[in-house]
CSV table of C-alpha atoms in Angstrom, one decimal:
chain,number,residue,atom,x,y,z
A,20,MET,CA,0.0,0.1,0.0
A,21,LYS,CA,1.3,3.3,-1.1
A,22,ARG,CA,2.2,5.9,1.7
A,23,TRP,CA,-0.4,8.4,0.8
A,24,MET,CA,-2.8,5.6,0.9
A,25,ARG,CA,-1.8,4.6,4.3
A,26,PHE,CA,-2.1,8.4,5.2
A,27,ALA,CA,-5.1,8.7,4.0
A,28,LEU,CA,-6.7,5.8,5.8
A,29,ILE,CA,-5.2,7.1,9.1
A,30,VAL,CA,-6.8,10.3,8.5
A,31,GLY,CA,-10.1,8.7,7.6
A,32,VAL,CA,-10.1,6.4,10.8
A,33,ILE,CA,-9.4,9.4,12.9
A,34,ALA,CA,-12.3,11.5,11.2
A,35,ALA,CA,-14.5,8.2,11.8
A,36,VAL,CA,-13.7,7.9,15.4
A,37,PHE,CA,-14.1,11.5,15.9
A,38,LEU,CA,-17.5,11.5,14.1
A,39,ALA,CA,-18.6,8.4,16.1
A,40,TYR,CA,-17.6,10.2,19.2
A,41,GLU,CA,-19.6,13.4,18.5
A,42,VAL,CA,-22.6,11.2,17.3
A,43,VAL,CA,-22.4,8.8,20.5
A,44,THR,CA,-21.9,11.9,23.0
A,45,SER,CA,-25.0,13.7,21.4
A,46,TYR,CA,-27.0,10.9,22.6
A,47,VAL,CA,-25.1,9.5,25.7
A,48,ALA,CA,-23.7,11.7,28.6
A,49,TYR,CA,-21.7,9.9,30.8
A,50,THR,CA,-19.6,10.9,33.8
A,51,ALA,CA,-17.9,9.3,36.7
A,52,ASP,CA,-16.8,12.2,38.2
A,53,ALA,CA,-20.2,12.3,40.5
A,54,PHE,CA,-20.8,11.9,44.2
A,55,VAL,CA,-23.4,11.8,46.7
A,56,GLN,CA,-24.1,15.1,48.6
A,57,SER,CA,-26.4,16.5,51.2
A,58,ASP,CA,-26.4,19.3,53.7
A,59,LEU,CA,-23.8,19.0,56.7
A,60,VAL,CA,-25.1,21.4,59.4
A,61,ALA,CA,-22.6,22.7,61.9
A,62,VAL,CA,-24.2,22.9,65.4
A,63,ALA,CA,-22.1,25.5,67.3
A,64,PRO,CA,-23.1,26.5,71.0
A,65,GLU,CA,-24.5,29.9,71.6
A,66,ILE,CA,-22.7,30.3,75.0
A,67,THR,CA,-19.5,29.4,76.4
A,68,GLY,CA,-19.3,26.7,79.1
A,69,ARG,CA,-18.2,23.1,80.2
A,70,ILE,CA,-19.9,20.2,78.7
A,71,VAL,CA,-21.6,18.2,81.5
A,72,ALA,CA,-23.7,15.8,79.5
A,73,VAL,CA,-23.4,14.1,76.1
A,74,HIS,CA,-26.8,12.6,75.3
A,75,ILE,CA,-25.8,11.2,71.6
A,76,VAL,CA,-23.5,8.8,70.0
A,77,ASP,CA,-21.5,8.9,66.8
A,78,ASN,CA,-23.6,7.9,63.6
A,79,GLN,CA,-26.8,8.1,65.9
A,80,THR,CA,-30.1,9.3,64.0
A,81,VAL,CA,-31.6,12.3,65.5
A,82,LYS,CA,-35.0,14.2,65.1
A,83,THR,CA,-35.5,17.9,65.4
A,84,GLY,CA,-35.6,19.2,68.9
A,85,ASP,CA,-33.5,15.9,70.2
A,86,LEU,CA,-31.4,16.8,73.0
A,87,LEU,CA,-27.6,16.8,71.9
A,88,VAL,CA,-25.4,17.9,74.7
A,89,GLU,CA,-25.7,20.0,77.9
A,90,ILE,CA,-23.5,22.9,79.2
A,91,ASP,CA,-23.0,23.4,83.1
A,92,PRO,CA,-26.4,25.6,83.6
A,93,VAL,CA,-25.0,26.2,87.3
A,94,PRO,CA,-23.4,29.8,86.4
A,95,PHE,CA,-26.2,31.0,84.2
A,96,LYS,CA,-28.9,30.0,86.7
A,97,LEU,CA,-27.1,32.1,89.5
A,98,ASP,CA,-27.1,34.7,86.8
A,99,VAL,CA,-30.8,34.5,86.1
A,100,ASP,CA,-31.3,34.6,89.8
A,101,GLN,CA,-29.2,37.8,90.3
A,102,ARG,CA,-31.0,39.6,87.4
A,103,GLN,CA,-34.4,38.5,88.7
A,104,ALA,CA,-33.8,40.1,92.3
A,105,LEU,CA,-32.7,43.4,90.4
A,106,ALA,CA,-35.7,43.4,88.4
A,107,GLU,CA,-37.9,42.7,91.3
A,108,GLU,CA,-36.2,45.8,93.2
A,109,ALA,CA,-36.6,48.1,90.2
A,110,ARG,CA,-40.5,47.0,90.2
A,111,ALA,CA,-40.7,47.7,93.9
A,112,GLN,CA,-38.8,51.2,93.1
A,113,VAL,CA,-41.4,51.9,90.3
A,114,GLN,CA,-44.2,51.3,92.6
A,115,ILE,CA,-43.0,53.5,95.1
A,116,ASP,CA,-42.6,56.1,92.6
A,117,LYS,CA,-46.4,55.5,91.6
A,118,ASP,CA,-47.3,56.3,95.4
A,119,ARG,CA,-44.9,59.4,95.3
A,120,ILE,CA,-46.8,60.7,92.3
A,121,ALA,CA,-50.1,60.2,93.6
A,122,ALA,CA,-49.1,62.1,96.9
A,123,ALA,CA,-47.5,65.0,94.8
A,124,ASN,CA,-50.4,65.0,92.8
A,125,ASP,CA,-52.6,65.5,96.0
A,126,ALA,CA,-50.3,67.9,97.2
A,127,VAL,CA,-50.8,70.2,94.1
A,128,THR,CA,-54.6,69.7,94.4
A,129,SER,CA,-54.6,70.9,98.0
A,130,ALA,CA,-52.3,73.7,97.2
A,131,THR,CA,-54.3,74.8,94.2
A,132,SER,CA,-57.2,75.1,96.8
A,133,ALA,CA,-55.2,76.9,99.2
A,134,LEU,CA,-54.1,79.5,96.4
A,135,ALA,CA,-57.7,79.8,95.1
A,136,LEU,CA,-58.7,80.8,98.8
A,137,ALA,CA,-56.0,83.1,99.5
A,138,ARG,CA,-56.7,84.9,96.3
A,139,LEU,CA,-60.4,85.2,97.3
A,140,THR,CA,-59.5,86.6,100.7
A,141,GLN,CA,-56.9,88.9,99.4
A,142,GLN,CA,-59.5,90.6,97.0
A,143,ARG,CA,-62.1,90.8,99.7
A,144,ALA,CA,-59.6,92.4,101.9
A,145,SER,CA,-58.6,94.8,99.3
A,146,THR,CA,-62.5,95.7,98.5
A,147,LEU,CA,-63.3,96.2,102.0
A,148,MET,CA,-60.1,98.5,102.8
A,149,SER,CA,-61.2,100.6,99.8
A,150,ALA,CA,-64.6,101.2,102.0
A,151,ALA,CA,-62.7,101.8,104.9
A,152,ASP,CA,-64.2,98.4,106.5
A,153,VAL,CA,-60.8,96.6,107.2
A,154,SER,CA,-57.6,97.8,108.3
A,155,GLN,CA,-54.2,98.0,106.3
A,156,ALA,CA,-52.9,95.2,108.6
A,157,ALA,CA,-55.6,92.9,107.6
A,158,VAL,CA,-54.7,93.5,103.8
A,159,ASP,CA,-51.2,92.9,104.5
A,160,ARG,CA,-51.8,89.6,106.2
A,161,ALA,CA,-54.0,88.6,103.3
A,162,ASN,CA,-51.2,89.6,100.8
A,163,ASP,CA,-48.7,87.7,102.8
A,164,ALA,CA,-50.9,84.6,102.8
A,165,LEU,CA,-51.5,84.8,99.0
A,166,SER,CA,-47.7,84.9,98.5
A,167,ARG,CA,-47.4,82.0,100.6
A,168,ALA,CA,-50.1,79.9,98.9
A,169,GLU,CA,-48.8,80.8,95.4
A,170,ALA,CA,-45.2,79.7,96.7
A,171,ASN,CA,-46.6,76.5,97.9
A,172,ALA,CA,-48.5,75.9,94.9
A,173,ALA,CA,-45.3,76.2,92.6
A,174,SER,CA,-43.4,74.2,94.9
A,175,ALA,CA,-46.0,71.4,94.7
A,176,GLN,CA,-45.8,71.7,90.9
A,177,SER,CA,-42.1,71.4,91.2
A,178,ASP,CA,-42.2,68.4,93.1
A,179,VAL,CA,-44.6,66.8,90.8
A,180,ALA,CA,-42.2,67.3,87.9
A,181,ALA,CA,-39.1,66.2,89.9
A,182,THR,CA,-41.0,63.0,90.9
A,183,LEU,CA,-42.0,62.4,87.4
A,184,SER,CA,-38.5,62.7,86.2
A,185,THR,CA,-37.3,60.3,88.9
A,186,ALA,CA,-40.1,57.9,88.0
A,187,ALA,CA,-39.1,58.1,84.2
A,188,MET,CA,-35.5,57.2,85.3
A,189,HIS,CA,-36.6,54.3,87.3
A,190,GLN,CA,-38.7,52.9,84.5
A,191,ALA,CA,-35.7,53.0,82.4
A,192,SER,CA,-33.8,50.9,85.0
A,193,LEU,CA,-36.8,48.7,85.2
A,194,ARG,CA,-36.8,48.0,81.5
A,195,LYS,CA,-32.8,47.6,81.5
A,196,ALA,CA,-33.3,45.2,84.4
A,197,GLU,CA,-36.0,43.2,82.5
A,198,ALA,CA,-34.0,43.2,79.2
A,199,ASP,CA,-30.9,41.7,81.2
A,200,LEU,CA,-32.9,39.2,83.0
A,201,ALA,CA,-34.4,38.0,79.6
A,202,ILE,CA,-30.9,37.7,78.2
A,203,ALA,CA,-29.7,35.7,81.4
A,204,GLN,CA,-32.8,33.5,80.8
A,205,TRP,CA,-31.9,33.1,77.0
A,206,ARG,CA,-28.3,32.0,78.0
A,207,LEU,CA,-29.8,29.6,80.4
A,208,ASP,CA,-32.1,28.0,78.1
A,209,ARG,CA,-29.0,27.6,75.7
A,210,THR,CA,-27.3,25.3,77.9
A,211,LYS,CA,-29.3,22.4,76.2
A,212,ILE,CA,-28.4,21.9,72.8
A,213,VAL,CA,-30.6,20.5,70.5
A,214,ALA,CA,-30.7,18.9,67.2
A,215,PRO,CA,-32.1,21.8,64.7
A,216,LEU,CA,-33.1,19.3,62.0
A,217,ASP,CA,-33.6,15.6,61.2
A,218,GLY,CA,-30.2,13.8,60.4
A,219,ALA,CA,-27.6,11.7,61.4
A,220,ILE,CA,-24.4,12.6,63.7
A,221,ASN,CA,-21.2,12.5,61.9
A,222,ASN,CA,-17.7,12.0,63.6
A,223,LEU,CA,-18.7,12.8,66.9
A,224,THR,CA,-15.7,13.8,69.1
A,225,VAL,CA,-17.2,16.0,71.9
A,226,ARG,CA,-16.9,14.4,75.6
A,227,VAL,CA,-18.0,15.5,78.9
A,228,GLY,CA,-15.5,17.9,80.3
A,229,ASP,CA,-14.7,19.5,76.9
A,230,THR,CA,-15.3,23.4,76.8
A,231,GLY,CA,-18.0,24.4,74.4
A,232,THR,CA,-17.0,27.8,72.9
A,233,VAL,CA,-19.7,30.2,71.5
A,234,ASN,CA,-19.9,30.2,67.7
A,235,VAL,CA,-17.5,27.3,67.4
A,236,PRO,CA,-18.9,24.2,65.8
A,237,LEU,CA,-19.3,21.1,68.0
A,238,ILE,CA,-21.2,18.6,66.4
A,239,GLY,CA,-22.0,17.7,62.7
A,240,ILE,CA,-25.2,16.5,61.4
A,241,VAL,CA,-25.9,15.1,57.8
A,242,ALA,CA,-29.3,16.3,57.1
A,243,ALA,CA,-31.8,13.5,56.3
A,244,THR,CA,-33.3,15.6,53.6
A,245,GLY,CA,-31.8,17.4,50.6
A,246,TRP,CA,-29.9,14.4,49.2
A,247,ARG,CA,-28.8,14.9,45.8
A,248,ILE,CA,-26.1,14.1,43.2
A,249,ILE,CA,-23.6,16.3,41.9
A,250,ALA,CA,-22.3,15.1,38.7
A,251,ASN,CA,-19.6,17.2,37.0
A,252,TYR,CA,-19.9,17.2,33.3
A,253,LYS,CA,-17.7,18.3,30.5
A,254,GLN,CA,-18.8,21.8,29.0
A,255,ASP,CA,-19.3,20.4,25.6
A,256,TYR,CA,-22.2,18.3,27.3
A,257,ILE,CA,-24.0,20.7,29.4
A,258,ARG,CA,-25.6,22.5,26.2
A,259,ASN,CA,-27.9,19.6,25.5
A,260,PHE,CA,-29.3,19.5,29.2
A,261,THR,CA,-32.6,20.7,30.2
A,262,LEU,CA,-34.0,20.9,33.7
A,263,GLY,CA,-36.2,18.2,34.7
A,264,ALA,CA,-34.7,15.7,32.0
A,265,ASN,CA,-34.2,11.9,33.1
A,266,ALA,CA,-30.9,10.7,34.3
A,267,TRP,CA,-29.6,7.2,35.7
A,268,VAL,CA,-27.3,7.1,38.5
A,269,TRP,CA,-25.1,4.1,39.6
A,270,LEU,CA,-24.1,4.5,43.4
A,271,ASP,CA,-20.7,2.8,44.4
A,272,SER,CA,-22.5,2.1,47.8
A,273,GLU,CA,-25.2,0.3,46.1
A,274,PRO,CA,-23.5,-1.2,42.9
A,275,TRP,CA,-25.6,-3.2,40.1
A,276,ARG,CA,-28.5,-1.0,40.3
A,277,PHE,CA,-29.5,1.9,38.4
A,278,HIS,CA,-31.7,4.9,40.1
A,279,ARG,CA,-33.5,7.2,37.9
A,280,ALA,CA,-32.8,10.9,38.8
A,281,ARG,CA,-34.1,14.2,37.2
A,282,ILE,CA,-31.7,17.3,36.5
A,283,LYS,CA,-32.6,20.0,39.1
A,284,GLY,CA,-30.1,22.5,38.3
A,285,ILE,CA,-27.0,23.0,35.9
A,286,ALA,CA,-24.3,25.6,37.5
A,287,ARG,CA,-23.8,28.8,35.6
A,288,GLY,CA,-20.4,29.3,36.5
A,289,ILE,CA,-17.3,27.7,38.2
A,290,SER,CA,-14.2,29.2,39.6
A,291,ARG,CA,-11.0,28.8,37.9
A,292,GLU,CA,-8.8,29.2,41.1
A,293,GLU,CA,-8.8,26.7,43.7
A,294,GLY,CA,-9.8,27.8,47.3
A,295,THR,CA,-12.1,27.2,50.2
A,296,GLN,CA,-14.1,30.4,50.4
A,297,LYS,CA,-15.6,30.7,47.1
A,298,LEU,CA,-19.2,31.7,45.9
A,299,MET,CA,-18.6,29.5,42.9
A,300,PRO,CA,-17.6,25.7,42.9
A,301,TYR,CA,-14.1,24.7,41.7
A,302,VAL,CA,-13.7,21.6,39.8
A,303,ALA,CA,-10.1,20.4,39.2
A,304,PRO,CA,-9.2,20.2,35.5
A,305,THR,CA,-6.9,17.6,36.0
A,306,THR,CA,-6.8,13.9,36.7
A,307,ASP,CA,-3.8,11.6,36.9
A,308,TRP,CA,-1.6,14.4,35.6
A,309,ILE,CA,-3.7,14.9,32.5
A,310,ARG,CA,-5.4,18.1,32.1
A,311,LEU,CA,-9.1,17.8,31.1
A,312,GLN,CA,-11.8,19.9,29.6
A,313,ARG,CA,-13.5,22.3,32.1
A,314,ARG,CA,-16.5,20.7,34.0
A,315,PHE,CA,-19.6,22.0,35.4
A,316,PRO,CA,-21.5,20.7,38.3
A,317,VAL,CA,-25.0,19.4,37.4
A,318,THR,CA,-27.5,18.7,40.4
A,319,LEU,CA,-29.7,15.7,40.2
A,320,THR,CA,-32.3,14.5,42.6
A,321,LEU,CA,-33.2,10.7,43.0
A,322,VAL,CA,-36.7,9.7,41.9
A,323,ASP,CA,-36.3,6.3,43.7
A,324,PRO,CA,-33.5,6.7,46.4
A,325,PRO,CA,-32.1,4.1,48.3
A,326,GLU,CA,-33.1,3.7,52.0
A,327,THR,CA,-29.6,4.8,53.1
A,328,LEU,CA,-27.3,7.4,51.4
A,329,TYR,CA,-23.8,8.4,52.3
A,330,MET,CA,-22.6,11.7,51.9
A,331,GLY,CA,-19.4,12.0,49.7
A,332,ALA,CA,-20.1,8.5,48.0
A,333,ASP,CA,-18.8,8.1,44.5
A,334,ALA,CA,-21.5,7.8,41.7
A,335,ARG,CA,-21.7,7.4,38.0
A,336,VAL,CA,-24.4,9.1,35.9
A,337,VAL,CA,-25.8,8.6,32.3
A,338,ILE,CA,-27.9,11.2,30.7
A,339,PHE,CA,-29.5,10.6,27.1
A,340,PRO,CA,-30.1,14.5,26.1
């Protein structure tokens, strides 16, 4: 066979293989780069304290509201008692202020009545003096009584204002005491850490005597709901995918059985730089030192999931676009 014929044959074979690949991949989209995913909830204490009880074991199934661990409640209970005493003291002071305000208002009423009488007496004395029926001394006494009545009325009004101001200050102190008590009670309630959702305990390491630190994850729970398959597909596949389309999933944790799934979502972007704090997923473009075409995560939900799924388990996916 001549050289040019061999060259043409090789080119033809390559072209045929490429054409066959394009035809096959137009009808069959397969990837072994897939895995099982769920939501891992990191349960962290909302207060800091010593762990006095652990009510769970590793890999245990829990329900929402189940008691997980307890933090020593004694210091928090003592704080509640102290805040309760301060709140009761503030309430007693507010009640005293109410009595003082009532007494001050009574004093204003009495002083106002005395002032009205003093004015009337002074007016009568002045009128009678004009008619020469009373002496100047009587008029002077009426004027002096009026001045004292006016001073007493002004003092009574001032006492009411001062009492109201003090009462307002004590009301503010009461509100602060009640808020401090509510915070202390909130902290006491948080000494019991409960499961925020249904799921399974994962990699439990907490022990009695450990210190739970506020906002530092203490327990991991793999959510019982939200199971999905993340399949990383080459970018030339995803153009043919549609949401809701059927897919078939092989789980390595349950081999020799295909599970029907549906396409739930297709990532609209990936990060090209590796990192842990990324808002977009990063998919490594290499495997076994060979650079691959960029791949995009495709999320699938199982229509007939098995009874038990394992987060992170390998899977393989076939889609017929």
